[in-house]
PDB file of C-alpha atoms in Angstrom:
ATOM      1  CA  MET C 206      11.854 -22.308 -23.492  1.00 55.00           C
ATOM      2  CA  PRO C 207      15.235 -22.351 -21.624  1.00 65.00           C
ATOM      3  CA  GLU C 208      15.617 -18.650 -22.472  1.00 66.00           C
ATOM      4  CA  ILE C 209      12.261 -17.831 -20.850  1.00 65.00           C
ATOM      5  CA  VAL C 210      13.234 -19.779 -17.714  1.00 68.00           C
ATOM      6  CA  GLN C 211      16.520 -17.887 -17.604  1.00 71.00           C
ATOM      7  CA  ASN C 212      14.662 -14.564 -17.769  1.00 69.00           C
ATOM      8  CA  LEU C 213      12.302 -15.634 -14.977  1.00 70.00           C
ATOM      9  CA  ILE C 214      15.331 -16.418 -12.821  1.00 74.00           C
ATOM     10  CA  ARG C 215      16.733 -12.952 -13.623  1.00 73.00           C
ATOM     11  CA  ILE C 216      13.417 -11.346 -12.657  1.00 73.00           C
ATOM     12  CA  GLU C 217      13.468 -13.230  -9.366  1.00 74.00           C
ATOM     13  CA  ASP C 218      17.033 -12.051  -8.687  1.00 76.00           C
ATOM     14  CA  ILE C 219      16.101  -8.436  -9.472  1.00 71.00           C
ATOM     15  CA  LEU C 220      13.141  -8.605  -7.088  1.00 71.00           C
ATOM     16  CA  LYS C 221      14.969 -10.298  -4.212  1.00 70.00           C
ATOM     17  CA  ASN C 222      18.313  -8.555  -4.342  1.00 71.00           C
ATOM     18  CA  GLU C 223      17.621  -5.069  -5.685  1.00 66.00           C
ATOM     19  CA  TYR C 224      14.068  -4.139  -4.771  1.00 68.00           C
ATOM     20  CA  LEU C 225      12.797  -6.218  -1.854  1.00 69.00           C
ATOM     21  CA  PRO C 226      15.135  -4.767   0.832  1.00 68.00           C
ATOM     22  CA  PHE C 227      14.352  -1.214  -0.294  1.00 64.00           C
ATOM     23  CA  LEU C 228      10.601  -1.910  -0.557  1.00 67.00           C
ATOM     24  CA  ASN C 229      10.484  -3.463   2.917  1.00 66.00           C
ATOM     25  CA  ASN C 230      12.125  -0.353   4.325  1.00 63.00           C
ATOM     26  CA  VAL C 231       9.881   2.240   2.685  1.00 62.00           C
ATOM     27  CA  ILE C 232       6.704   0.314   3.459  1.00 63.00           C
ATOM     28  CA  ASN C 233       7.816   0.054   7.067  1.00 62.00           C
ATOM     29  CA  VAL C 234       8.237   3.805   7.562  1.00 58.00           C
ATOM     30  CA  GLU C 235       6.367   5.647   4.813  1.00 61.00           C
ATOM     31  CA  PRO C 236       2.803   4.350   4.262  1.00 57.00           C
ATOM     32  CA  SER C 237       1.424   7.506   5.876  1.00 57.00           C
ATOM     33  CA  ILE C 238       2.418  10.570   7.866  1.00 56.00           C
ATOM     34  CA  PHE C 239       1.189   8.744  10.970  1.00 57.00           C
ATOM     35  CA  MET C 240       3.429   5.744  10.345  1.00 58.00           C
ATOM     36  CA  GLU C 241       6.425   7.994   9.727  1.00 59.00           C
ATOM     37  CA  LYS C 242       5.711   9.740  13.018  1.00 55.00           C
ATOM     38  CA  ILE C 243       5.746   6.602  15.144  1.00 54.00           C
ATOM     39  CA  ARG C 244       8.614   5.040  13.148  1.00 55.00           C
ATOM     40  CA  LYS C 245       7.544   1.449  13.640  1.00 52.00           C
ATOM     41  CA  GLY C 246      10.145  -1.305  13.478  1.00 51.00           C
ATOM     42  CA  THR C 247       9.837  -4.838  12.178  1.00 50.00           C
ATOM     43  CA  LEU C 248       6.875  -6.432  13.924  1.00 49.00           C
ATOM     44  CA  THR C 249       6.730  -9.981  15.234  1.00 50.00           C
ATOM     45  CA  ALA C 250       3.809 -11.990  16.583  1.00 44.00           C
ATOM     46  CA  ALA C 251       5.313 -11.828  20.076  1.00 50.00           C
ATOM     47  CA  GLN C 252       5.148  -8.043  20.165  1.00 54.00           C
ATOM     48  CA  GLY C 253       1.975  -6.414  21.350  1.00 57.00           C
ATOM     49  CA  GLU C 254       2.771  -2.838  22.249  1.00 63.00           C
ATOM     50  CA  PHE C 255       5.310  -0.094  21.620  1.00 62.00           C
ATOM     51  CA  GLY C 256       5.949   3.524  22.476  1.00 68.00           C
ATOM     52  CA  ALA C 257       5.640   6.549  20.229  1.00 71.00           C
ATOM     53  CA  ARG C 258       7.302   9.827  21.161  1.00 76.00           C
ATOM     54  CA  ILE C 259       5.054  12.875  21.389  1.00 78.00           C
ATOM     55  CA  GLY C 260       6.748  16.151  20.507  1.00 78.00           C
ATOM     56  CA  VAL C 261      10.314  16.851  21.675  1.00 79.00           C
ATOM     57  CA  GLY C 262      12.337  16.459  24.855  1.00 80.00           C
ATOM     58  CA  GLY C 263      12.242  19.455  27.222  1.00 80.00           C
ATOM     59  CA  GLY C 264      15.261  21.415  28.363  1.00 80.00           C
ATOM     60  CA  PHE C 265      16.441  23.903  25.745  1.00 82.00           C
ATOM     61  CA  GLY C 266      17.148  27.523  26.560  1.00 80.00           C
ATOM     62  CA  MET C 267      19.676  30.374  26.343  1.00 82.00           C
ATOM     63  CA  SER C 268      22.052  31.133  29.214  1.00 81.00           C
ATOM     64  CA  GLU C 269      25.044  33.311  29.917  1.00 83.00           C
ATOM     65  CA  GLU C 270      28.479  31.909  30.740  1.00 85.00           C
ATOM     66  CA  GLY C 271      28.565  30.608  34.290  1.00 83.00           C
ATOM     67  CA  HIS C 272      24.802  30.793  34.802  1.00 85.00           C
ATOM     68  CA  ALA C 273      22.433  27.881  35.335  1.00 83.00           C
ATOM     69  CA  THR C 274      21.482  25.745  32.367  1.00 82.00           C
ATOM     70  CA  PRO C 275      17.858  24.797  31.588  1.00 82.00           C
ATOM     71  CA  LYS C 276      16.380  21.845  33.420  1.00 83.00           C
ATOM     72  CA  ALA C 277      16.145  18.823  31.148  1.00 82.00           C
ATOM     73  CA  ASN C 278      13.053  16.664  30.819  1.00 84.00           C
ATOM     74  CA  ALA C 279      12.725  13.350  29.033  1.00 82.00           C
ATOM     75  CA  PRO C 280      10.545  13.119  25.921  1.00 81.00           C
ATOM     76  CA  ILE C 281       6.920  12.137  26.446  1.00 82.00           C
ATOM     77  CA  TYR C 282       5.908   8.714  25.143  1.00 79.00           C
ATOM     78  CA  SER C 283       2.503   7.242  24.485  1.00 76.00           C
ATOM     79  CA  LYS C 284       1.958   3.478  24.527  1.00 74.00           C
ATOM     80  CA  PHE C 285       0.305   1.801  21.561  1.00 70.00           C
ATOM     81  CA  LYS C 286      -1.182  -1.661  21.548  1.00 70.00           C
ATOM     82  CA  TYR C 287      -1.843  -3.597  18.390  1.00 66.00           C
ATOM     83  CA  THR C 288      -2.558  -7.012  16.952  1.00 69.00           C
ATOM     84  CA  THR C 289      -0.071  -8.054  14.281  1.00 67.00           C
ATOM     85  CA  ARG C 290      -1.393  -8.463  10.753  1.00 71.00           C
ATOM     86  CA  ASP C 291       0.297  -9.388   7.489  1.00 74.00           C
ATOM     87  CA  GLY C 292      -0.170  -7.254   4.385  1.00 75.00           C
ATOM     88  CA  TYR C 293      -0.037  -8.605   0.840  1.00 78.00           C
ATOM     89  CA  CYS C 294       0.256  -7.060  -2.604  1.00 78.00           C
ATOM     90  CA  ASP C 295       0.457  -9.141  -5.776  1.00 77.00           C
ATOM     91  CA  ILE C 296       3.115  -8.443  -8.384  1.00 77.00           C
ATOM     92  CA  LYS C 297       2.438  -9.878 -11.836  1.00 76.00           C
ATOM     93  CA  ILE C 298       5.186 -10.267 -14.427  1.00 74.00           C
ATOM     94  CA  SER C 299       3.589 -10.910 -17.812  1.00 75.00           C
ATOM     95  CA  HIS C 300       4.890 -13.073 -20.636  1.00 76.00           C
ATOM     96  CA  LYS C 301       5.290  -9.864 -22.646  1.00 75.00           C
ATOM     97  CA  THR C 302       7.694  -8.555 -19.998  1.00 70.00           C
ATOM     98  CA  VAL C 303       9.720 -11.736 -20.190  1.00 72.00           C
ATOM     99  CA  LYS C 304       9.877 -11.457 -23.990  1.00 73.00           C
ATOM    100  CA  LEU C 305      11.083  -7.862 -23.676  1.00 69.00           C
ATOM    101  CA  GLY C 306      13.814  -9.063 -21.355  1.00 65.00           C
ATOM    102  CA  GLN C 307      15.127 -11.412 -24.024  1.00 69.00           C
ATOM    103  CA  GLN C 308      15.941  -8.403 -26.186  1.00 71.00           C
ATOM    104  CA  ASN C 309      17.278  -5.963 -23.590  1.00 71.00           C
ATOM    105  CA  SER C 310      18.064  -6.519 -19.907  1.00 69.00           C
ATOM    106  CA  ALA C 311      17.578  -2.812 -19.130  1.00 74.00           C
ATOM    107  CA  VAL C 312      14.021  -2.991 -20.458  1.00 73.00           C
ATOM    108  CA  LEU C 313      13.362  -6.006 -18.249  1.00 73.00           C
ATOM    109  CA  LYS C 314      14.730  -4.225 -15.192  1.00 75.00           C
ATOM    110  CA  ASN C 315      12.638  -1.114 -15.895  1.00 78.00           C
ATOM    111  CA  ALA C 316       9.505  -3.227 -16.349  1.00 76.00           C
ATOM    112  CA  VAL C 317      10.102  -4.967 -13.026  1.00 78.00           C
ATOM    113  CA  LYS C 318      10.767  -1.594 -11.365  1.00 78.00           C
ATOM    114  CA  ASP C 319       7.447  -0.254 -12.676  1.00 81.00           C
ATOM    115  CA  GLU C 320       5.635  -3.248 -11.155  1.00 79.00           C
ATOM    116  CA  ILE C 321       7.428  -2.651  -7.845  1.00 79.00           C
ATOM    117  CA  ASP C 322       6.533   1.060  -7.890  1.00 81.00           C
ATOM    118  CA  ALA C 323       2.892   0.224  -8.566  1.00 82.00           C
ATOM    119  CA  SER C 324       2.780  -2.292  -5.713  1.00 81.00           C
ATOM    120  CA  TYR C 325       4.345   0.240  -3.324  1.00 78.00           C
ATOM    121  CA  GLU C 326       1.824   2.926  -4.311  1.00 82.00           C
ATOM    122  CA  THR C 327      -0.966   0.381  -3.763  1.00 83.00           C
ATOM    123  CA  THR C 328       0.393  -0.527  -0.334  1.00 80.00           C
ATOM    124  CA  LYS C 329       0.891   3.090   0.725  1.00 79.00           C
ATOM    125  CA  TRP C 330      -2.569   4.201  -0.421  1.00 82.00           C
ATOM    126  CA  ASN C 331      -4.394   1.280   1.173  1.00 82.00           C
ATOM    127  CA  SER C 332      -2.417   1.520   4.431  1.00 79.00           C
ATOM    128  CA  ALA C 333      -3.406   5.166   4.778  1.00 77.00           C
ATOM    129  CA  ARG C 334      -7.022   4.320   3.898  1.00 80.00           C
ATOM    130  CA  MET C 335      -7.179   1.603   6.560  1.00 79.00           C
ATOM    131  CA  LEU C 336      -5.476   3.769   9.211  1.00 74.00           C
ATOM    132  CA  PHE C 337      -7.712   6.781   8.733  1.00 73.00           C
ATOM    133  CA  GLY C 338     -10.934   5.081   7.646  1.00 76.00           C
ATOM    134  CA  ASN C 339     -13.735   4.093   9.995  1.00 77.00           C
ATOM    135  CA  GLY C 340     -12.587   0.473  10.232  1.00 75.00           C
ATOM    136  CA  SER C 341     -15.668  -0.983   8.551  1.00 80.00           C
ATOM    137  CA  GLY C 342     -13.934  -1.940   5.297  1.00 81.00           C
ATOM    138  CA  LEU C 343     -16.823  -0.305   3.420  1.00 87.00           C
ATOM    139  CA  LEU C 344     -15.466   1.932   0.649  1.00 90.00           C
ATOM    140  CA  ALA C 345     -18.734   3.199  -0.824  1.00 91.00           C
ATOM    141  CA  LYS C 346     -22.404   2.341  -1.278  1.00 91.00           C
ATOM    142  CA  THR C 347     -24.098   2.043  -4.638  1.00 88.00           C
ATOM    143  CA  ALA C 348     -26.581   4.834  -5.197  1.00 79.00           C
ATOM    144  CA  GLY C 349     -28.847   2.630  -7.340  1.00 73.00           C
ATOM    145  CA  ALA C 350     -29.323  -0.861  -8.713  1.00 72.00           C
ATOM    146  CA  ALA C 351     -27.008  -2.040 -11.512  1.00 72.00           C
ATOM    147  CA  THR C 352     -28.089  -4.635 -14.065  1.00 76.00           C
ATOM    148  CA  ASP C 353     -25.390  -6.224 -16.215  1.00 78.00           C
ATOM    149  CA  SER C 354     -23.444  -2.998 -16.212  1.00 86.00           C
ATOM    150  CA  LYS C 355     -19.802  -2.038 -15.848  1.00 91.00           C
ATOM    151  CA  THR C 356     -20.726   1.490 -14.751  1.00 92.00           C
ATOM    152  CA  ILE C 357     -22.333   2.103 -11.377  1.00 91.00           C
ATOM    153  CA  THR C 358     -23.101   5.199  -9.318  1.00 93.00           C
ATOM    154  CA  VAL C 359     -21.840   5.417  -5.742  1.00 93.00           C
ATOM    155  CA  ASP C 360     -22.531   7.725  -2.820  1.00 92.00           C
ATOM    156  CA  SER C 361     -18.881   8.815  -2.513  1.00 91.00           C
ATOM    157  CA  THR C 362     -15.628   8.408  -4.457  1.00 92.00           C
ATOM    158  CA  ALA C 363     -13.408   9.683  -1.612  1.00 88.00           C
ATOM    159  CA  THR C 364     -11.908   6.262  -0.830  1.00 88.00           C
ATOM    160  CA  LEU C 365     -11.806   4.952  -4.401  1.00 91.00           C
ATOM    161  CA  ILE C 366      -8.944   5.122  -6.898  1.00 90.00           C
ATOM    162  CA  GLU C 367      -8.327   3.810 -10.407  1.00 91.00           C
ATOM    163  CA  GLY C 368      -6.789   0.336 -10.367  1.00 89.00           C
ATOM    164  CA  LEU C 369      -8.225  -0.588  -6.952  1.00 89.00           C
ATOM    165  CA  SER C 370      -9.706  -4.100  -6.690  1.00 89.00           C
ATOM    166  CA  VAL C 371     -13.064  -4.182  -4.889  1.00 92.00           C
ATOM    167  CA  ASP C 372     -15.657  -6.729  -3.817  1.00 92.00           C
ATOM    168  CA  ILE C 373     -19.294  -5.830  -4.409  1.00 90.00           C
ATOM    169  CA  TYR C 374     -21.962  -7.013  -1.956  1.00 91.00           C
ATOM    170  CA  ALA C 375     -25.717  -7.007  -2.454  1.00 87.00           C
ATOM    171  CA  SER C 376     -26.195  -5.499   1.019  1.00 83.00           C
ATOM    172  CA  ALA C 377     -24.247  -4.587   4.137  1.00 76.00           C
ATOM    173  CA  ALA C 378     -25.484  -7.791   5.790  1.00 78.00           C
ATOM    174  CA  ALA C 379     -24.362 -10.094   2.958  1.00 84.00           C
ATOM    175  CA  ASP C 380     -21.823 -12.769   3.912  1.00 87.00           C
ATOM    176  CA  ALA C 381     -20.144 -12.979   0.500  1.00 89.00           C
ATOM    177  CA  PRO C 382     -19.698 -10.774  -2.580  1.00 88.00           C
ATOM    178  CA  ILE C 383     -22.060 -11.057  -5.542  1.00 87.00           C
ATOM    179  CA  SER C 384     -21.064 -13.922  -7.844  1.00 85.00           C
ATOM    180  CA  GLY C 385     -18.656 -12.579 -10.470  1.00 84.00           C
ATOM    181  CA  ALA C 386     -18.111  -9.378  -8.471  1.00 87.00           C
ATOM    182  CA  GLU C 387     -15.133 -10.518  -6.423  1.00 89.00           C
ATOM    183  CA  ALA C 388     -11.934  -8.501  -6.840  1.00 89.00           C
ATOM    184  CA  VAL C 389     -13.225  -6.538  -9.831  1.00 92.00           C
ATOM    185  CA  GLN C 390     -10.970  -3.631 -10.749  1.00 93.00           C
ATOM    186  CA  ILE C 391     -11.961   0.015 -10.965  1.00 94.00           C
ATOM    187  CA  THR C 392     -10.864   1.188 -14.410  1.00 94.00           C
ATOM    188  CA  ASP C 393     -12.265   4.735 -14.360  1.00 95.00           C
ATOM    189  CA  ILE C 394     -13.785   7.224 -11.898  1.00 95.00           C
ATOM    190  CA  ASN C 395     -15.892  10.287 -12.658  1.00 95.00           C
ATOM    191  CA  HIS C 396     -15.719  12.248  -9.424  1.00 93.00           C
ATOM    192  CA  ALA C 397     -18.193  14.880 -10.648  1.00 93.00           C
ATOM    193  CA  THR C 398     -21.017  12.400 -11.276  1.00 94.00           C
ATOM    194  CA  LYS C 399     -19.799   9.827  -8.710  1.00 93.00           C
ATOM    195  CA  THR C 400     -19.837   7.057 -11.285  1.00 93.00           C
ATOM    196  CA  ILE C 401     -17.206   4.326 -11.501  1.00 94.00           C
ATOM    197  CA  THR C 402     -16.388   1.930 -14.312  1.00 95.00           C
ATOM    198  CA  LEU C 403     -15.471  -1.653 -13.444  1.00 94.00           C
ATOM    199  CA  SER C 404     -13.522  -4.335 -15.263  1.00 92.00           C
ATOM    200  CA  ALA C 405     -16.552  -6.663 -15.264  1.00 90.00           C
ATOM    201  CA  GLU C 406     -20.325  -6.331 -15.494  1.00 89.00           C
ATOM    202  CA  VAL C 407     -22.214  -6.642 -12.222  1.00 87.00           C
ATOM    203  CA  SER C 408     -25.855  -6.976 -11.243  1.00 82.00           C
TER     204      SER C 408
END
């Protein structure tokens, strides 16, 4: 037991000291082309608006020696307003990972890195989806009723990806997901037939 606790402490150190600063940076500037363009900084609740540069500053040209230089113009900025939100992504370190770490520290570090990479990909994909979606939170509609089935047909797979956790509602007006259909994971997608396979049976 003390050995397992020691490995958990090592995992925590790896996450905090080696990966968290890097992850915070890439999530802050790389979730999408749009976010890279506006280069957002660390947001606080007190902030409510910021400026994003559009294009380049004016004033470049060719001139001969002694002749007038081009007139300079400041870059154009557009003001954005936003409401601050927090984003979350779970990272799970399994008992198997801890056991691997007892044999080889490099294996443990690689396993933690893979979890970090997966969480970053999840964050990047979902950030882009939320930025460029229609804001409804609706990913797809079922094309037909499902009865105790893990496989359902949807109207579109454009905003779905393997590994994504989804909530399934009986209708657009429903206040809560179907019982047992909260945070079910998509395990497979057939884009040709628009069918998805879930980690649990739903009705």
